mmCIF file of N, CA, C and O in Angstrom:
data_model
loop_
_atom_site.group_PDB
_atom_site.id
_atom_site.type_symbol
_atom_site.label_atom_id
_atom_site.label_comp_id
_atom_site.label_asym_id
_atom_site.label_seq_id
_atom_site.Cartn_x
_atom_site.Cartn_y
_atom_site.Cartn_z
ATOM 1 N N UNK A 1 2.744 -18.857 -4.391
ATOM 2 C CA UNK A 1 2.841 -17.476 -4.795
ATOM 3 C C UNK A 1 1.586 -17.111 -5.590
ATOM 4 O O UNK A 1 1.307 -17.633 -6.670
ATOM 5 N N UNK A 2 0.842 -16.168 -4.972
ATOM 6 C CA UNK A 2 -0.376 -15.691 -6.016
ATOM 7 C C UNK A 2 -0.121 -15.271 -7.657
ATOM 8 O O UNK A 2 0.945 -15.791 -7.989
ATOM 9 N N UNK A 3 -0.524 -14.764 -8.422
ATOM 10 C CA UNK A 3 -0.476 -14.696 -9.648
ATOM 11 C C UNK A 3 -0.951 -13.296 -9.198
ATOM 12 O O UNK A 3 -1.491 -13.000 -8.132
ATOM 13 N N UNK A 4 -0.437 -12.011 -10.881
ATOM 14 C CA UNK A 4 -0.616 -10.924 -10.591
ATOM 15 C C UNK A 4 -2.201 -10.684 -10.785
ATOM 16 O O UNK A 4 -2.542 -9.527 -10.539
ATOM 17 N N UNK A 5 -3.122 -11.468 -11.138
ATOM 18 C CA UNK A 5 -4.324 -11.526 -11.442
ATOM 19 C C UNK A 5 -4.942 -11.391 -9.882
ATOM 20 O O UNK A 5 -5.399 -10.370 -9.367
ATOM 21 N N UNK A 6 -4.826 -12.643 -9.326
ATOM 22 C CA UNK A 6 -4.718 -12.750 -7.608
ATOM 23 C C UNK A 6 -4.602 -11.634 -6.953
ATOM 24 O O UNK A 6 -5.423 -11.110 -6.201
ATOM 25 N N UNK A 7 -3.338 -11.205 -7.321
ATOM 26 C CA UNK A 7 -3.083 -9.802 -6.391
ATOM 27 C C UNK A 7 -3.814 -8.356 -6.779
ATOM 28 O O UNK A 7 -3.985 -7.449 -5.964
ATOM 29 N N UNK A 8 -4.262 -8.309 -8.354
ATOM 30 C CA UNK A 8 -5.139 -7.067 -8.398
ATOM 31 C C UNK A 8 -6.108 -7.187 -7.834
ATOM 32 O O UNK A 8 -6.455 -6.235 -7.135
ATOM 33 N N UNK A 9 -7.092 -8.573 -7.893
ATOM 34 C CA UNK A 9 -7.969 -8.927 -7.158
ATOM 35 C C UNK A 9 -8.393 -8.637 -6.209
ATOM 36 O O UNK A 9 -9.510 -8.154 -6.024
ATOM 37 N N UNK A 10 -7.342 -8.948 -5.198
ATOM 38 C CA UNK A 10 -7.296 -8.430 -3.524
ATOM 39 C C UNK A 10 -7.167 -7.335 -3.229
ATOM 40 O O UNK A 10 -7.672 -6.746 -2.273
ATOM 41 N N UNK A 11 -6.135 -6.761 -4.409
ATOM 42 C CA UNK A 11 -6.237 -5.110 -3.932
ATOM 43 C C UNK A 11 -7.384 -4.613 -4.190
ATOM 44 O O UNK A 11 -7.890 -3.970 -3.271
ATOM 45 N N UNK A 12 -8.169 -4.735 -5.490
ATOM 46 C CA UNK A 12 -9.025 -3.991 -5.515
ATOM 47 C C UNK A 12 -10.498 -4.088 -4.804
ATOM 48 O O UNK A 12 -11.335 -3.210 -5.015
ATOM 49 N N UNK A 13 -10.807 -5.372 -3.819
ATOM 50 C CA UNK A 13 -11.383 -5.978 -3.083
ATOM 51 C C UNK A 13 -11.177 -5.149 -1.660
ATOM 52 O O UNK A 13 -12.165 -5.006 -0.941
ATOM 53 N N UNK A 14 -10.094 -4.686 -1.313
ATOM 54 C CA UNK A 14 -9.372 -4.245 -0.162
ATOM 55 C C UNK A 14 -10.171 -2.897 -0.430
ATOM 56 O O UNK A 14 -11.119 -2.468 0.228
ATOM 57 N N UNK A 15 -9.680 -2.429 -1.346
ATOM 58 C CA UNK A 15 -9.461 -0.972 -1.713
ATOM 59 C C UNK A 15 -10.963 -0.249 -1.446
ATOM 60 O O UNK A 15 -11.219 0.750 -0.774
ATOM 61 N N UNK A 16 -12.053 -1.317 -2.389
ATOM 62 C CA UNK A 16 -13.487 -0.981 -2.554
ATOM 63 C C UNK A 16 -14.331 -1.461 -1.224
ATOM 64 O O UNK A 16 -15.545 -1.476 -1.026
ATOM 65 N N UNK A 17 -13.637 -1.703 -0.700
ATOM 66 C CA UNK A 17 -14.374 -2.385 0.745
ATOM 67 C C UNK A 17 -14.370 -1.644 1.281
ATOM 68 O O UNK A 17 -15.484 -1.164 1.493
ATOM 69 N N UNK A 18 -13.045 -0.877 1.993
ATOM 70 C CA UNK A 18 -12.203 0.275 2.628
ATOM 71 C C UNK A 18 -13.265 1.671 2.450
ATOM 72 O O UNK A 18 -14.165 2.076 3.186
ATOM 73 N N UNK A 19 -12.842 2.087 1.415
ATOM 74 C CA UNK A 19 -13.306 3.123 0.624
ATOM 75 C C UNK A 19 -14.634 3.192 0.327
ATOM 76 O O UNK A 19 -15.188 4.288 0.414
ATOM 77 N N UNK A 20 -15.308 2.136 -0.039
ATOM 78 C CA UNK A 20 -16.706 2.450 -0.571
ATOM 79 C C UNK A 20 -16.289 2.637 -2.354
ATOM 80 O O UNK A 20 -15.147 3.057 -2.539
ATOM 81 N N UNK A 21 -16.956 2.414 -3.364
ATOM 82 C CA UNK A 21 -17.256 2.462 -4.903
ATOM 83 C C UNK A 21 -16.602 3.698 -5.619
ATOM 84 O O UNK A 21 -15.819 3.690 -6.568
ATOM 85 N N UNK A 22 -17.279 5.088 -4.710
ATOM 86 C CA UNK A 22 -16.907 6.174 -4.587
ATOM 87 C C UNK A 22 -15.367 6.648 -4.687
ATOM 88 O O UNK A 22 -14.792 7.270 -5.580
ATOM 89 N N UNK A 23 -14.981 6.224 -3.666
ATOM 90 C CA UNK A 23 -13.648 7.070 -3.056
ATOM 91 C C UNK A 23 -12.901 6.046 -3.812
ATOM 92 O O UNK A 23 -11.908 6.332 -4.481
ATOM 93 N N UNK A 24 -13.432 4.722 -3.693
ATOM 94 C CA UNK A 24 -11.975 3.860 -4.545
ATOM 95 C C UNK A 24 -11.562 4.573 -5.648
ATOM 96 O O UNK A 24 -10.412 4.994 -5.777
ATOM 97 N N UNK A 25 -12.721 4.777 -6.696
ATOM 98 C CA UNK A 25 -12.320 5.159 -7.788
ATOM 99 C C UNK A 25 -11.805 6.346 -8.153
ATOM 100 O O UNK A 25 -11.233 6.515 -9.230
ATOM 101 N N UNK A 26 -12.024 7.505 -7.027
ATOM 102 C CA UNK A 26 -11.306 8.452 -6.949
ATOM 103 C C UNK A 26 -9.920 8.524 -6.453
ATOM 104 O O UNK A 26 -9.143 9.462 -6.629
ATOM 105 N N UNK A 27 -9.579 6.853 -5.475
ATOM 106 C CA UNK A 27 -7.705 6.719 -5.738
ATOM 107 C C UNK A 27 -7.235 6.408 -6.461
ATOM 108 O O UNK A 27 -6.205 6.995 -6.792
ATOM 109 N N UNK A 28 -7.817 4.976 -7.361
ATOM 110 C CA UNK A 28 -7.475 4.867 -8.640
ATOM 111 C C UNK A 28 -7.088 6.343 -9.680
ATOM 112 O O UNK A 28 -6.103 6.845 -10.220
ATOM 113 N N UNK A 29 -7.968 6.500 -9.591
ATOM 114 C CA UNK A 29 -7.492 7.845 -11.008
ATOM 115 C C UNK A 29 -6.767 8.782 -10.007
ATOM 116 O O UNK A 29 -7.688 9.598 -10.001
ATOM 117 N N UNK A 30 -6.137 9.162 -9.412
ATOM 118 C CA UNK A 30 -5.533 9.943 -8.353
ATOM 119 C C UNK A 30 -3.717 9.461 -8.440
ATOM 120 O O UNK A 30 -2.705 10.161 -8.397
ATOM 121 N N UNK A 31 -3.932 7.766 -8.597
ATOM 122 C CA UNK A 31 -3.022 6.885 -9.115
ATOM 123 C C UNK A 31 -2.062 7.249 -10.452
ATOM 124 O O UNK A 31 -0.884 7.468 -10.735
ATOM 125 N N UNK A 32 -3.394 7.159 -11.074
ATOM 126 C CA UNK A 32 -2.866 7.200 -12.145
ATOM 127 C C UNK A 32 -2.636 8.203 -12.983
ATOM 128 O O UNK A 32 -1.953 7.964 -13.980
ATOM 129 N N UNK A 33 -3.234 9.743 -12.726
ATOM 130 C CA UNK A 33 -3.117 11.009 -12.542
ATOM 131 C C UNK A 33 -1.478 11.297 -12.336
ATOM 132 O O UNK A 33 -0.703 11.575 -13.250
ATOM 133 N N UNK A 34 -1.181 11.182 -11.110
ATOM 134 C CA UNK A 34 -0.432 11.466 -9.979
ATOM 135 C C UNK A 34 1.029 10.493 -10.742
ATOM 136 O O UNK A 34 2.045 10.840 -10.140
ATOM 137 N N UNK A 35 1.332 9.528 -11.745
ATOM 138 C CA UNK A 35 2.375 8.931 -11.879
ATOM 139 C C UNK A 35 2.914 8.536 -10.447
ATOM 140 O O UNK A 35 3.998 9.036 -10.148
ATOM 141 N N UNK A 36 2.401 7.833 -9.660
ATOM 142 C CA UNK A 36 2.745 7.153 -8.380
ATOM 143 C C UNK A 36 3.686 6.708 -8.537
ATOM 144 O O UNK A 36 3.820 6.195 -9.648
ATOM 145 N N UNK A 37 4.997 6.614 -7.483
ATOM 146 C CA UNK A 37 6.087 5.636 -7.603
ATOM 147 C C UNK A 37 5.469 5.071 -6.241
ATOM 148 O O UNK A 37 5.104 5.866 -5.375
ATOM 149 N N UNK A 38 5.372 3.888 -6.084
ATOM 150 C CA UNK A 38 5.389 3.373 -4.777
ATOM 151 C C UNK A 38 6.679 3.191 -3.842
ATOM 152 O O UNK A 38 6.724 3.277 -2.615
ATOM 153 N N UNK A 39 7.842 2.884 -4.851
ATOM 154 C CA UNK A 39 9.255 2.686 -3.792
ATOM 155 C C UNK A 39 9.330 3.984 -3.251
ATOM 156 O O UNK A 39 9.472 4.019 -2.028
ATOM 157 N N UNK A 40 9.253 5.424 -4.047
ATOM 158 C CA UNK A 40 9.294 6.335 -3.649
ATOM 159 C C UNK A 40 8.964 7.056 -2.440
ATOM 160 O O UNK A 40 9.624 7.769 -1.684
ATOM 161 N N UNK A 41 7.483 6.586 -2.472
ATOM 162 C CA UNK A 41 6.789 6.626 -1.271
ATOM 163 C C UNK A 41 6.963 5.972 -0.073
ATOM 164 O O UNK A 41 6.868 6.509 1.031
ATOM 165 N N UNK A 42 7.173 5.010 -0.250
ATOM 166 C CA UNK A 42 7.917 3.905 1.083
ATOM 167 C C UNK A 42 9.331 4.871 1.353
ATOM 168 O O UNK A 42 9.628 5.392 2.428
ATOM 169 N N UNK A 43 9.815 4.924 0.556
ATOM 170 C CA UNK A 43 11.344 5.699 1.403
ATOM 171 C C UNK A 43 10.446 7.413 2.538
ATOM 172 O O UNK A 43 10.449 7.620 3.752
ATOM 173 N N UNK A 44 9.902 8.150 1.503
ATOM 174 C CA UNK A 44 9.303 8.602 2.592
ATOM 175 C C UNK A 44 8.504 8.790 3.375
ATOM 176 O O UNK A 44 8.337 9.791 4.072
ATOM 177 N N UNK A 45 7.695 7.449 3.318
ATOM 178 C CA UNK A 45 6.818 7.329 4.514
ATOM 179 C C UNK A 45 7.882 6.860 5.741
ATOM 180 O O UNK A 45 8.172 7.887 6.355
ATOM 181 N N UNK A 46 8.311 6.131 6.106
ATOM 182 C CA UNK A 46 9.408 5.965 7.147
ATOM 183 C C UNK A 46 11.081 6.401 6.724
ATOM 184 O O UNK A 46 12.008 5.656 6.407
ATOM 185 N N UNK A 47 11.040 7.959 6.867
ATOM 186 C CA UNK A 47 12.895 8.383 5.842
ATOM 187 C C UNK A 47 13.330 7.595 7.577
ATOM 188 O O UNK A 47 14.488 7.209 7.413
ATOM 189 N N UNK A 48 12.979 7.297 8.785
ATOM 190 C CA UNK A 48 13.890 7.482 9.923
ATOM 191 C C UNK A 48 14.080 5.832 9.719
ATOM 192 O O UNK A 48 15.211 5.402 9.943
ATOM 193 N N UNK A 49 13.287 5.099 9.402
ATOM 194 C CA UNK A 49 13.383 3.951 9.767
ATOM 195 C C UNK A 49 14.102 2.776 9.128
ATOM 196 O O UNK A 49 14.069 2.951 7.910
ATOM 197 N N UNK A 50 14.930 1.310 9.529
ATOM 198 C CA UNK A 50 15.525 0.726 8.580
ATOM 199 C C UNK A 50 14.781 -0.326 8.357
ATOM 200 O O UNK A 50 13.772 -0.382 9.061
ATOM 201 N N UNK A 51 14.930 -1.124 7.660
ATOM 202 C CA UNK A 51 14.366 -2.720 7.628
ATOM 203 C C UNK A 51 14.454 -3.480 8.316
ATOM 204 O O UNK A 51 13.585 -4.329 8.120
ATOM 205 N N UNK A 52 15.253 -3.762 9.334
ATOM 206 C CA UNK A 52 15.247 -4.011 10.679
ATOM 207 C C UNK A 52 14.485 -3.421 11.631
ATOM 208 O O UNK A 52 13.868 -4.179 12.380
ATOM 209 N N UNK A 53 14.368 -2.122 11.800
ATOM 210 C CA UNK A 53 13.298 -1.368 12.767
ATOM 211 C C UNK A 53 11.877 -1.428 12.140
ATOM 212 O O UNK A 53 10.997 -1.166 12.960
ATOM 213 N N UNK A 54 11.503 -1.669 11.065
ATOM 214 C CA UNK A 54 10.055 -1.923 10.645
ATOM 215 C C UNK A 54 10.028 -3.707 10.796
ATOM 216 O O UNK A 54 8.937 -4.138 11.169
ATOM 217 N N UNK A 55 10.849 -4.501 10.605
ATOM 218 C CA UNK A 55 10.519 -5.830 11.130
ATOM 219 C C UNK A 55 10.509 -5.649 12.510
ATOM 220 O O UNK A 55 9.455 -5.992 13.045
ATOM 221 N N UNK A 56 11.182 -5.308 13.078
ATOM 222 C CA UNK A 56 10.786 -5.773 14.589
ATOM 223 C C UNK A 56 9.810 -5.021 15.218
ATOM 224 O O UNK A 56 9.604 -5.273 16.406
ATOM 225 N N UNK A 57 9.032 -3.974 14.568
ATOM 226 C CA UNK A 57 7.931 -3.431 14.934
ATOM 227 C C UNK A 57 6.743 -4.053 14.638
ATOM 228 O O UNK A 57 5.667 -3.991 15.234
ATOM 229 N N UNK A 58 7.111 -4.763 13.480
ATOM 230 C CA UNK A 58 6.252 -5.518 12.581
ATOM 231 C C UNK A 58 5.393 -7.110 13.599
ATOM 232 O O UNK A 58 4.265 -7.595 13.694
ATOM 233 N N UNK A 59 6.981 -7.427 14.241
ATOM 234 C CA UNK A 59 6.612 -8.538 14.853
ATOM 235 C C UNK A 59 6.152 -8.510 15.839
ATOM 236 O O UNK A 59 5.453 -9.445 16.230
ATOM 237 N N UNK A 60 6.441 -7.179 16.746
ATOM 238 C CA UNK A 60 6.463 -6.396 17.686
ATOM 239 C C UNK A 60 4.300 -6.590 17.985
ATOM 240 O O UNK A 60 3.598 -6.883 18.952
ATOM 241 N N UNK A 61 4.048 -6.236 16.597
ATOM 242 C CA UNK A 61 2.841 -5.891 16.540
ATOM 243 C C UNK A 61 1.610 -7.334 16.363
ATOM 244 O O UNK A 61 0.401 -7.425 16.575
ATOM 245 N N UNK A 62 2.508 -8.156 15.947
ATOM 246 C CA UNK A 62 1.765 -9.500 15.837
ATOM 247 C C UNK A 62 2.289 -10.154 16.932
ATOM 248 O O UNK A 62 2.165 -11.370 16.786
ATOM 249 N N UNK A 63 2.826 -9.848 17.976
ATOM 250 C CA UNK A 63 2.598 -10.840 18.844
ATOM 251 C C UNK A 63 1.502 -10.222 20.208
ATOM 252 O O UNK A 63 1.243 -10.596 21.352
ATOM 253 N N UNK A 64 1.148 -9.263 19.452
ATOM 254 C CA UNK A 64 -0.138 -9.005 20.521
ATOM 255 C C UNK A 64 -1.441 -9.392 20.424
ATOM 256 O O UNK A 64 -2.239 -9.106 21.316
#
C-alpha cells in the first residue's frame, strides 16, 4: 500500500505532466477555491451507472 506521501506524489506528477506548470496550478487553486467533494462528484459523474457496470466496463476496457 503506498503511503499518503506516495500518493500526493503521483498525483501531482500526473497532474503537472497532463496539464503543463500552468494549468496544474490553476486546478489546484480551483480545488481548493471550489471546496471539492470528490464522492460527490463521482455520484455525478456516472448518476446512471452501478459498481458493477463501471467494473465490467472497467475490465471490459483492459482486456483490449
Amino acid at each position: 500500500m503506498k503511503t499518503d506521501s506516495e500518493i500526493m506524489n503521483t498525483g501531482f506528477e500526473s497532474i503537472f505532466s497532463s496539464l503543463g506548470m500552468v494549468d496544474a496550478q490553476r486546478f489546484i487553486a480551483l480545488l481548493k477555491r471550489d471546496k471539492f467533494d470528490y464522492t460527490e462528484w463521482q455520484w455525478k459523474l456516472w448518476p446512471d451507472e452501478t459498481v458493477g457496470s463501471l467494473s465490467e466496463k472497467a475490465l471490459q476496457a483492459w482486456d483490449k
